[in-house]
Tab-separated table of C-alpha atoms and ligand atoms in Angstrom:
chain	number	residue	atom	x	y	z
A	1	MET	CA	62.254	93.131	6.593
A	2	GLN	CA	63.486	96.267	8.198
A	3	GLU	CA	61.794	97.156	11.483
A	4	ILE	CA	60.709	100.694	11.502
A	5	VAL	CA	59.525	103.116	14.532
A	6	SER	CA	57.683	106.228	14.085
A	7	ALA	CA	56.849	108.769	16.422
A	8	ILE	CA	54.339	112.135	16.331
A	9	ASP	CA	54.387	114.468	19.079
A	10	VAL	CA	51.237	116.613	18.623
A	11	GLY	CA	52.225	119.655	20.365
A	12	THR	CA	50.364	122.929	20.821
A	13	THR	CA	52.911	124.783	19.375
A	14	LYS	CA	54.634	122.317	16.663
A	15	VAL	CA	53.924	118.814	15.230
A	16	CYS	CA	56.727	116.557	14.981
A	17	ALA	CA	57.324	113.345	13.181
A	18	LEU	CA	60.170	111.024	13.405
A	19	MET	CA	61.112	107.795	11.814
A	20	ALA	CA	63.738	105.170	12.793
A	21	ALA	CA	64.802	101.642	12.098
A	22	VAL	CA	65.038	99.287	14.784
A	23	THR	CA	68.997	97.933	14.916
A	24	HIS	CA	70.574	94.755	16.903
A	25	ASP	CA	74.009	94.631	18.127
A	26	SER	CA	75.813	91.060	18.621
A	27	LEU	CA	74.706	91.114	22.290
A	28	GLY	CA	71.088	91.373	21.383
A	29	GLY	CA	70.562	94.554	22.542
A	30	MET	CA	68.674	97.324	20.658
A	31	ALA	CA	68.730	100.674	19.239
A	32	LEU	CA	67.602	102.834	16.794
A	33	GLN	CA	68.984	104.506	13.798
A	34	LEU	CA	67.101	107.875	12.922
A	35	LEU	CA	65.906	107.745	9.318
A	36	GLY	CA	64.019	110.933	8.986
A	37	ALA	CA	62.329	114.215	11.052
A	38	GLY	CA	59.823	116.521	9.809
A	39	GLU	CA	57.973	119.314	11.570
A	40	ALA	CA	55.129	121.577	10.963
A	41	SER	CA	53.404	124.556	12.989
A	42	SER	CA	50.480	123.349	14.940
A	43	ARG	CA	47.218	124.077	14.163
A	44	GLY	CA	43.512	123.107	15.689
A	45	ILE	CA	45.652	122.210	18.886
A	46	ARG	CA	44.518	124.131	21.976
A	47	ARG	CA	46.353	123.167	25.359
A	48	GLY	CA	47.353	119.768	23.827
A	49	VAL	CA	43.775	118.967	22.830
A	50	VAL	CA	42.487	118.620	19.081
A	51	MET	CA	39.926	121.627	18.814
A	52	ASN	CA	39.733	121.603	15.166
A	53	VAL	CA	40.024	118.217	13.571
A	54	THR	CA	40.479	119.450	9.895
A	55	GLU	CA	43.458	121.858	10.928
A	56	ALA	CA	45.210	119.502	13.241
A	57	THR	CA	45.132	116.587	10.631
A	58	ASP	CA	46.305	118.778	8.074
A	59	ALA	CA	49.294	120.108	10.523
A	60	ILE	CA	49.912	116.319	11.076
A	61	ALA	CA	50.165	115.611	7.205
A	62	ALA	CA	52.703	118.229	6.660
A	63	ALA	CA	54.975	117.022	9.370
A	64	VAL	CA	54.466	113.280	8.542
A	65	GLU	CA	54.961	114.215	4.803
A	66	ALA	CA	58.220	115.842	5.577
A	67	CYS	CA	59.306	113.133	7.749
A	68	GLU	CA	58.920	110.615	4.868
A	69	HIS	CA	60.481	112.721	2.307
A	70	ASP	CA	63.467	112.965	4.740
A	71	ALA	CA	63.293	109.150	5.396
A	72	GLY	CA	62.534	108.134	1.863
A	73	GLN	CA	59.501	105.999	2.869
A	74	PRO	CA	56.236	105.962	3.912
A	75	MET	CA	55.152	105.851	7.664
A	76	SER	CA	52.484	103.271	8.251
A	77	SER	CA	51.971	103.570	12.087
A	78	ALA	CA	53.210	105.752	14.817
A	79	TYR	CA	53.417	105.979	18.527
A	80	VAL	CA	51.454	109.351	19.224
A	81	GLY	CA	51.802	111.352	22.311
A	82	ILE	CA	48.809	112.852	24.250
A	83	ALA	CA	48.369	115.586	26.987
A	84	GLY	CA	45.773	117.747	28.122
A	85	SER	CA	44.249	118.645	31.435
A	86	HIS	CA	41.435	115.890	30.488
A	87	ILE	CA	44.165	113.138	31.965
A	88	SER	CA	43.849	111.930	35.284
A	89	ALA	CA	45.986	109.260	36.973
A	90	LEU	CA	45.452	107.066	40.210
A	91	THR	CA	46.705	104.280	41.897
A	92	SER	CA	44.635	100.652	41.850
A	93	GLN	CA	45.604	97.368	42.989
A	94	GLY	CA	45.049	93.973	41.273
A	95	MET	CA	45.379	90.325	42.477
A	96	SER	CA	45.625	87.122	40.440
A	97	PRO	CA	45.779	83.549	42.262
A	98	ILE	CA	48.789	81.397	40.661
A	99	GLY	CA	47.539	78.265	39.189
A	100	SER	CA	50.772	76.514	38.235
A	101	GLY	CA	52.716	77.419	41.419
A	102	SER	CA	55.115	79.840	39.620
A	103	ILE	CA	54.084	83.178	38.255
A	104	GLY	CA	53.783	83.815	34.502
A	105	ASN	CA	53.471	86.359	32.094
A	106	MET	CA	49.554	85.545	32.211
A	107	GLU	CA	49.330	86.065	35.914
A	108	MET	CA	50.993	89.166	36.095
A	109	HIS	CA	48.669	90.347	33.228
A	110	ARG	CA	45.825	89.187	35.090
A	111	ALA	CA	46.759	91.117	38.141
A	112	LEU	CA	47.417	94.100	35.813
A	113	GLU	CA	43.850	93.671	34.424
A	114	ALA	CA	42.284	93.534	37.910
A	115	ALA	CA	43.757	96.607	38.915
A	116	GLN	CA	42.149	98.196	35.692
A	117	ALA	CA	38.607	96.930	36.918
A	118	ILE	CA	37.780	100.443	38.495
A	119	VAL	CA	34.719	102.488	38.006
A	120	LEU	CA	35.551	105.645	35.937
A	121	PRO	CA	33.792	108.787	35.552
A	122	GLN	CA	31.619	109.142	32.489
A	123	ASN	CA	33.661	109.522	28.814
A	124	GLN	CA	36.800	108.632	30.680
A	125	ASP	CA	39.207	105.813	29.595
A	126	VAL	CA	42.120	104.075	30.481
A	127	ILE	CA	45.345	104.825	28.482
A	128	HIS	CA	48.214	103.236	30.433
A	129	THR	CA	47.994	100.586	33.634
A	130	ILE	CA	51.543	100.463	34.496
A	131	ALA	CA	52.977	98.329	37.458
A	132	ARG	CA	54.913	100.293	40.211
A	133	SER	CA	55.560	97.118	42.611
A	134	TRP	CA	54.452	93.549	42.906
A	135	THR	CA	53.467	91.657	46.211
A	136	VAL	CA	54.287	87.951	46.096
A	137	ASP	CA	52.243	85.839	48.977
A	138	GLY	CA	52.166	89.150	50.979
A	139	GLN	CA	56.038	90.094	50.566
A	140	ALA	CA	55.493	93.798	49.217
A	141	HIS	CA	58.236	96.015	46.951
A	142	ILE	CA	59.235	92.940	44.664
A	143	PHE	CA	60.213	94.528	40.980
A	144	GLN	CA	60.571	91.376	39.157
A	145	PRO	CA	58.024	88.512	40.106
A	146	LEU	CA	58.379	86.512	37.005
A	147	GLY	CA	59.212	82.782	37.765
A	148	MET	CA	58.582	83.372	41.268
A	149	THR	CA	56.580	80.157	42.993
A	150	ALA	CA	53.732	81.453	45.250
A	151	LEU	CA	50.080	81.306	45.794
A	152	ARG	CA	48.819	84.782	45.138
A	153	LEU	CA	50.503	88.020	43.275
A	154	GLU	CA	49.261	91.427	43.789
A	155	VAL	CA	50.241	94.649	41.925
A	156	ASP	CA	50.017	97.983	42.803
A	157	ALA	CA	49.563	100.024	39.216
A	158	HIS	CA	49.440	103.738	38.216
A	159	ILE	CA	46.415	103.750	36.185
A	160	VAL	CA	46.318	106.731	33.424
A	161	THR	CA	42.952	107.788	32.071
A	162	GLY	CA	41.845	110.532	29.602
A	163	SER	CA	38.925	111.682	27.767
A	164	ARG	CA	37.350	109.231	25.518
A	165	THR	CA	36.415	112.458	23.167
A	166	ALA	CA	39.993	113.771	23.015
A	167	MET	CA	41.643	110.535	22.430
A	168	SER	CA	39.110	109.725	19.604
A	169	ASN	CA	39.756	113.118	17.978
A	170	LEU	CA	43.656	112.722	18.010
A	171	VAL	CA	43.399	109.309	16.957
A	172	GLN	CA	41.022	110.431	14.161
A	173	CYS	CA	43.531	113.036	13.170
A	174	VAL	CA	46.212	110.537	12.549
A	175	ALA	CA	44.209	107.988	10.949
A	176	THR	CA	42.893	110.085	8.360
A	177	ASN	CA	46.324	110.329	7.388
A	178	GLY	CA	46.660	107.015	6.662
A	179	ILE	CA	48.801	105.903	9.833
A	180	ASP	CA	47.613	103.558	12.287
A	181	VAL	CA	48.501	104.754	16.019
A	182	ASP	CA	50.663	101.781	17.691
A	183	GLU	CA	49.926	103.518	21.053
A	184	LEU	CA	48.873	106.466	22.492
A	185	VAL	CA	51.566	107.491	25.052
A	186	LEU	CA	51.034	110.200	28.097
A	187	GLU	CA	53.521	112.667	26.955
A	188	PRO	CA	55.781	112.803	30.056
A	189	LEU	CA	55.813	109.146	30.080
A	190	ALA	CA	57.664	109.552	26.761
A	191	SER	CA	59.623	112.738	27.344
A	192	ASN	CA	61.406	111.180	30.562
A	193	LYS	CA	63.116	108.421	28.487
A	194	ALA	CA	64.639	110.944	26.396
A	195	VAL	CA	65.659	113.312	29.339
A	196	LEU	CA	66.579	111.152	32.723
A	197	THR	CA	69.235	109.070	33.611
A	198	PRO	CA	69.072	105.582	35.198
A	199	ASP	CA	70.088	107.094	38.427
A	200	GLU	CA	68.033	110.178	38.729
A	201	ARG	CA	64.569	107.658	38.156
A	202	LYS	CA	66.303	105.289	40.580
A	203	MET	CA	66.791	107.878	43.381
A	204	GLY	CA	63.610	109.974	42.836
A	205	VAL	CA	63.025	112.847	40.466
A	206	ALA	CA	60.259	114.765	38.808
A	207	VAL	CA	60.650	115.858	34.855
A	208	VAL	CA	58.561	118.688	34.332
A	209	ASP	CA	57.979	119.510	30.444
A	210	ILE	CA	57.218	123.019	30.136
A	211	GLY	CA	55.787	122.931	26.200
A	212	GLY	CA	53.664	125.767	24.414
A	213	GLY	CA	50.096	124.829	26.213
A	214	THR	CA	50.732	122.319	28.920
A	215	THR	CA	53.240	122.020	31.511
A	216	ASP	CA	53.631	117.902	32.192
A	217	ILE	CA	54.822	116.421	35.433
A	218	ALA	CA	55.976	112.724	35.716
A	219	VAL	CA	57.594	111.425	39.091
A	220	PHE	CA	59.697	108.253	39.350
A	221	ILE	CA	61.353	106.681	42.294
A	222	ASP	CA	62.996	103.619	42.481
A	223	ASP	CA	63.007	103.513	38.475
A	224	ALA	CA	59.082	103.162	38.581
A	225	LEU	CA	56.547	105.942	37.561
A	226	CYS	CA	54.659	107.136	40.716
A	227	TYR	CA	52.995	110.279	39.607
A	228	THR	CA	51.565	112.073	36.664
A	229	ALA	CA	49.860	115.241	36.180
A	230	ILE	CA	49.450	117.818	33.270
A	231	LEU	CA	48.567	121.364	34.069
A	232	ASP	CA	47.030	123.956	31.845
A	233	VAL	CA	49.610	126.515	31.580
A	234	GLY	CA	52.988	126.903	29.399
A	235	GLY	CA	55.274	129.002	26.896
A	236	HIS	CA	52.141	130.496	25.298
A	237	HIS	CA	51.233	132.371	28.727
A	238	LEU	CA	54.711	133.412	28.693
A	239	THR	CA	54.525	135.046	25.365
A	240	ASN	CA	50.997	136.553	26.027
A	241	ASP	CA	51.958	138.338	29.198
A	242	VAL	CA	54.987	140.107	27.025
A	243	ALA	CA	51.994	140.806	24.500
A	244	ILE	CA	50.011	142.357	27.065
A	245	GLY	CA	52.423	144.053	28.968
A	246	LEU	CA	53.675	145.906	25.740
A	247	HIS	CA	50.820	146.410	23.646
A	248	ALA	CA	52.497	144.165	21.050
A	249	PRO	CA	51.383	141.273	18.454
A	250	PHE	CA	51.663	138.022	19.826
A	251	GLU	CA	54.453	137.305	17.206
A	252	THR	CA	56.438	140.171	18.188
A	253	ALA	CA	56.052	138.976	21.891
A	254	GLU	CA	57.263	135.572	20.887
A	255	ASP	CA	60.217	136.840	19.199
A	256	LEU	CA	61.424	139.148	21.938
A	257	LYS	CA	60.944	136.244	24.488
A	258	ARG	CA	63.175	134.086	22.577
A	259	ARG	CA	65.639	136.785	21.531
A	260	PHE	CA	65.979	138.564	24.808
A	261	GLY	CA	64.146	136.689	27.427
A	262	HIS	CA	65.928	135.651	30.804
A	263	ALA	CA	64.082	133.934	33.698
A	264	VAL	CA	66.052	135.761	35.842
A	265	PRO	CA	65.664	139.786	35.426
A	266	GLU	CA	68.468	140.665	37.863
A	267	ARG	CA	70.978	138.595	35.274
A	268	VAL	CA	70.412	141.217	32.526
A	269	ALA	CA	71.648	144.808	32.716
A	270	GLU	CA	69.344	147.642	34.113
A	271	ASP	CA	69.763	149.935	30.962
A	272	GLU	CA	69.383	147.518	28.199
A	273	THR	CA	66.782	148.300	25.828
A	274	VAL	CA	65.113	146.471	22.879
A	275	TRP	CA	63.008	147.724	20.260
A	276	ALA	CA	59.789	146.333	18.908
A	277	THR	CA	56.583	147.277	17.041
A	278	VAL	CA	53.631	148.079	19.098
A	279	PHE	CA	49.899	148.359	18.223
A	280	GLY	CA	48.981	151.716	17.183
A	281	GLU	CA	52.139	153.169	16.211
A	282	LYS	CA	54.029	153.143	12.806
A	283	SER	CA	57.757	153.026	14.276
A	284	GLU	CA	59.383	151.103	16.636
A	285	ARG	CA	59.353	151.664	20.144
A	286	SER	CA	62.307	151.145	22.935
A	287	PHE	CA	61.727	148.739	25.960
A	288	SER	CA	63.725	147.766	29.141
A	289	ARG	CA	64.952	144.291	28.286
A	290	GLN	CA	64.575	143.842	32.289
A	291	PHE	CA	61.001	144.924	31.914
A	292	ILE	CA	60.316	142.164	29.589
A	293	CYS	CA	62.375	139.743	31.906
A	294	GLN	CA	60.215	140.744	34.708
A	295	ILE	CA	57.177	139.762	33.042
A	296	LEU	CA	58.474	136.684	32.105
A	297	ALA	CA	59.780	135.679	35.464
A	298	ALA	CA	56.276	136.324	37.079
A	299	ARG	CA	54.646	133.818	35.295
A	300	LEU	CA	57.544	131.451	35.162
A	301	GLU	CA	57.632	131.869	39.151
A	302	GLU	CA	53.613	130.994	38.914
A	303	ILE	CA	54.191	127.658	36.875
A	304	CYS	CA	56.739	126.802	39.295
A	305	GLU	CA	54.562	127.432	42.313
A	306	LEU	CA	51.640	125.198	40.826
A	307	VAL	CA	54.369	122.608	39.885
A	308	HIS	CA	55.567	122.834	43.510
A	309	GLU	CA	51.780	122.643	44.813
A	310	ASN	CA	51.128	119.893	42.580
A	311	LEU	CA	54.145	117.972	44.383
A	312	LYS	CA	53.272	118.583	47.699
A	313	LYS	CA	49.697	117.657	46.932
A	314	SER	CA	51.003	114.050	45.685
A	315	GLY	CA	53.196	113.639	48.419
A	316	TYR	CA	56.201	113.098	46.403
A	317	ARG	CA	57.785	116.607	47.022
A	318	ASN	CA	60.039	115.214	49.886
A	319	LYS	CA	60.892	112.030	47.944
A	320	LEU	CA	63.297	113.925	44.825
A	321	PRO	CA	66.945	113.663	45.969
A	322	ALA	CA	67.688	113.812	42.153
A	323	GLY	CA	65.288	117.204	42.036
A	324	ILE	CA	63.569	118.418	39.093
A	325	VAL	CA	64.740	117.977	35.574
A	326	LEU	CA	63.026	120.576	32.988
A	327	THR	CA	62.194	119.953	29.496
A	328	GLY	CA	60.234	121.201	26.734
A	329	GLY	CA	60.633	124.310	24.450
A	330	SER	CA	59.964	126.912	27.391
A	331	SER	CA	63.210	125.205	29.187
A	332	LEU	CA	65.270	126.937	26.624
A	333	LEU	CA	64.758	130.392	28.562
A	334	PRO	CA	68.121	131.092	30.059
A	335	GLY	CA	68.325	131.205	33.822
A	336	ILE	CA	65.155	129.082	34.330
A	337	SER	CA	67.589	126.510	36.183
A	338	GLU	CA	68.600	128.987	38.650
A	339	LEU	CA	64.872	130.311	38.800
A	340	GLY	CA	63.837	126.651	39.380
A	341	ARG	CA	66.238	126.208	42.174
A	342	ASP	CA	64.998	129.232	43.648
A	343	MET	CA	61.685	128.059	43.818
A	344	PHE	CA	61.998	124.539	44.450
A	345	THR	CA	65.168	124.758	46.716
A	346	LEU	CA	65.792	121.132	45.001
A	347	PRO	CA	68.517	120.280	42.375
A	348	VAL	CA	67.140	121.470	38.658
A	349	ARG	CA	68.525	121.022	35.650
A	350	VAL	CA	67.596	121.480	31.961
A	351	GLY	CA	67.070	117.984	29.990
A	352	SER	CA	67.662	117.392	26.508
A	353	PRO	CA	67.633	114.352	24.193
A	354	SER	CA	71.330	113.458	24.069
A	355	SER	CA	74.127	111.592	22.324
A	356	ARG	CA	74.049	108.916	24.895
A	357	LEU	CA	70.657	107.636	24.024
A	358	PRO	CA	70.294	104.456	21.903
A	359	ILE	CA	69.736	106.477	18.961
A	360	THR	CA	72.329	107.255	16.229
A	361	GLY	CA	71.659	109.957	13.862
A	362	LEU	CA	70.092	112.439	16.134
A	363	SER	CA	71.021	115.897	14.803
A	364	ARG	CA	72.168	118.682	16.808
A	365	ALA	CA	68.887	120.480	16.286
A	366	LEU	CA	67.049	117.523	17.577
A	367	GLN	CA	69.190	117.584	20.728
A	368	SER	CA	66.912	120.195	22.182
A	369	PRO	CA	64.322	120.111	25.063
A	370	THR	CA	62.081	121.146	22.321
A	371	TYR	CA	62.232	117.405	20.956
A	372	ALA	CA	62.372	115.572	24.351
A	373	THR	CA	58.474	114.143	23.632
A	374	SER	CA	59.346	113.185	20.210
A	375	VAL	CA	62.445	111.455	20.726
A	376	GLY	CA	61.053	110.045	23.888
A	377	LEU	CA	58.356	108.489	21.943
A	378	LEU	CA	60.808	106.586	19.506
A	379	LEU	CA	62.249	105.240	22.606
A	380	TRP	CA	58.917	104.271	24.335
A	381	GLY	CA	58.527	102.199	20.830
A	382	LEU	CA	61.733	100.259	21.160
A	383	HIS	CA	61.382	99.318	24.702
A	384	ASP	CA	58.365	98.111	26.967
A	385	ASP	CA	58.436	100.479	29.687
A	386	GLY	CA	58.265	97.473	32.376
A	387	PHE	CA	55.237	95.768	33.124
A	388	SER	CA	52.096	97.143	31.884
A	389	ILE	CA	49.271	97.492	29.680
A	390	HIS	CA	48.607	100.083	27.276
A	391	ARG	CA	45.760	100.678	24.683
A	392	ARG	CA	46.121	100.219	21.314
A	393	PHE	CA	43.659	101.992	18.994
A	394	GLU	CA	42.411	100.067	16.024
A	395	VAL	CA	40.296	102.097	13.118
A	396	GLU	CA	38.292	100.794	10.622
A	397	PRO	CA	39.207	102.231	7.163
A	398	ALA	CA	35.705	102.425	5.862
A	399	MET	CA	34.802	104.497	8.706
A	400	VAL	CA	37.648	106.862	8.445
A	401	HIS	CA	36.794	107.726	4.822
A	402	SER	CA	33.268	107.764	5.348
A	403	GLY	CA	33.868	110.161	8.130
A	404	GLU	CA	31.995	108.248	10.360
A	405	TRP	CA	34.663	107.314	12.576
A	406	VAL	CA	33.411	107.612	16.556
A	407	GLY	CA	36.998	106.256	18.051
A	408	GLN	CA	36.426	102.649	18.652
A	409	ALA	CA	39.069	101.094	20.551
A	410	THR	CA	40.088	97.621	21.258
A	411	ARG	CA	42.694	96.750	23.866
A	412	TRP	CA	45.453	95.426	22.963
A	413	PHE	CA	48.262	93.926	25.378
A	414	LYS	CA	51.601	94.789	24.853
A	415	ASN	CA	54.206	91.869	25.691
A	416	LEU	CA	54.982	91.898	29.603
A	417	LEU	CA	58.247	91.370	29.461
A	418	PRO	CA	60.331	94.226	29.305
A	419	GLY	CA	63.182	94.984	26.886
B	1	LIG	N1	64.540	129.919	22.914
B	1	LIG	C1	63.462	129.954	23.398
B	1	LIG	N2	63.161	130.685	24.731
B	1	LIG	C2	61.986	130.629	25.254
B	1	LIG	N3	60.981	129.782	24.903
B	1	LIG	C3	61.222	129.409	23.931
B	1	LIG	C4	62.459	129.229	22.775
B	1	LIG	N4	62.422	128.235	21.977
B	1	LIG	C5	60.690	128.264	22.381
B	1	LIG	N5	60.490	128.497	23.207
B	1	LIG	C6	58.736	128.121	23.655
B	1	LIG	O1	58.675	126.677	23.735
B	1	LIG	C7	57.231	126.576	23.634
B	1	LIG	C8	57.063	125.385	22.731
B	1	LIG	O2	57.789	124.383	23.221
B	1	LIG	P1	57.395	122.841	22.901
B	1	LIG	O3	58.112	122.876	21.338
B	1	LIG	O4	58.098	121.751	23.623
B	1	LIG	O5	55.860	122.650	22.734
B	1	LIG	P2	54.789	121.853	22.062
B	1	LIG	O6	55.299	120.368	22.334
B	1	LIG	O7	54.167	122.349	20.917
B	1	LIG	O8	53.291	122.074	22.933
B	1	LIG	P3	52.699	121.533	24.098
B	1	LIG	O9	53.480	120.415	24.721
B	1	LIG	O10	52.500	122.251	25.599
B	1	LIG	O11	51.636	120.623	23.631
B	1	LIG	C9	56.478	127.874	22.839
B	1	LIG	O12	55.814	128.525	23.994
B	1	LIG	C10	57.674	128.487	22.603
B	1	LIG	O13	57.757	130.053	22.656
B	2	LIG	MG1	55.237	119.016	23.630
């Protein structure tokens, strides 16, 4: 039977659903063949979090239906992205004695479980427990301890937690559409898979996904996830600033931003004007394009400053030789890399899902930073991201139908071996 991987990215601006078939080459390597893609405008989502279950459920249904239609088959389960300022991350250590003398899956699993034994604030739950590095009999910085002979195994793990309510609501919206959630995946953990090169992840890099409602940060050094953060700011703020600055409706401001926006106002001719309808006037008025770009640049500088402060506080700002990779829909704004280089004094590039990824059938339209999370979720479903424990949600169908579902979750341990 054909093995299928599906992804649903429930963003603040759009919901995107993708479906792919797993393919195997003669050397045992795995890849994906895209079968279908569907998109719908987002509703009921604010800053990455479900605010209206009915609206969000309908938006997901529309995207999934379009994807199923494109693929010619139904979607039964999916990897679902999660973001929002309720997400926190911390580092924790765990230990496991080695019974049989050599380290097996079981011992690694136990060490990760021990790392998970932390006191969480009320209503917070663990989403991911990801090994950063291992210590074998006191020898630190081991990346692959499997099969080593030892007495004691310790792990340094990155633990991502989120609000139980936010997770439950998101799972409910997906489950009500008859789709099981394979895993909830922190969005920057997915998007990095679509836009970073192995060299960048090895050297040290931060992926910054500027979406509509949130800006997600993930730092990778030595191929390991070191830091994650979700900021409550995104492209909607840019549009809102233009709307306020011009006294124009949000849709008009969004259109102006996309058509005439630039992150570096000096790159736009001083005398260039654009026309738009504003509140209280019947006919269109002209505006300086540079003025619009100045509004956008001011907010973008603020976003970059927030990211910069965050990276400094995390202690990783000076450990990023490969710099910053910007992605998400807002990184489509021309000049954003230039602005980023000025603000971060680091190499900055815009990252899109590209044809070098192990996915065939990725259309030009999907090779855009807007789809980094959706494509990354598919890739997450293809590989295990190293040694990790992720949370799988199982919903009793009866509960969904009776509307009494309150987010029961059971832990599911993914195969500890990568690939
Ligand atoms: N060409 C463009 N120029 C500037 N901004 C753009 C362009 N195209 C899209 N955007 C902006 O990108 C944002 C949407 O990005 P994206 O699709 O990555 O967000 P999302 O995944 O829906 O939201 P989030 O991840 O924050 O929940 C919107 O604010 C939109 O205005
Ligand atoms: Mg997004």
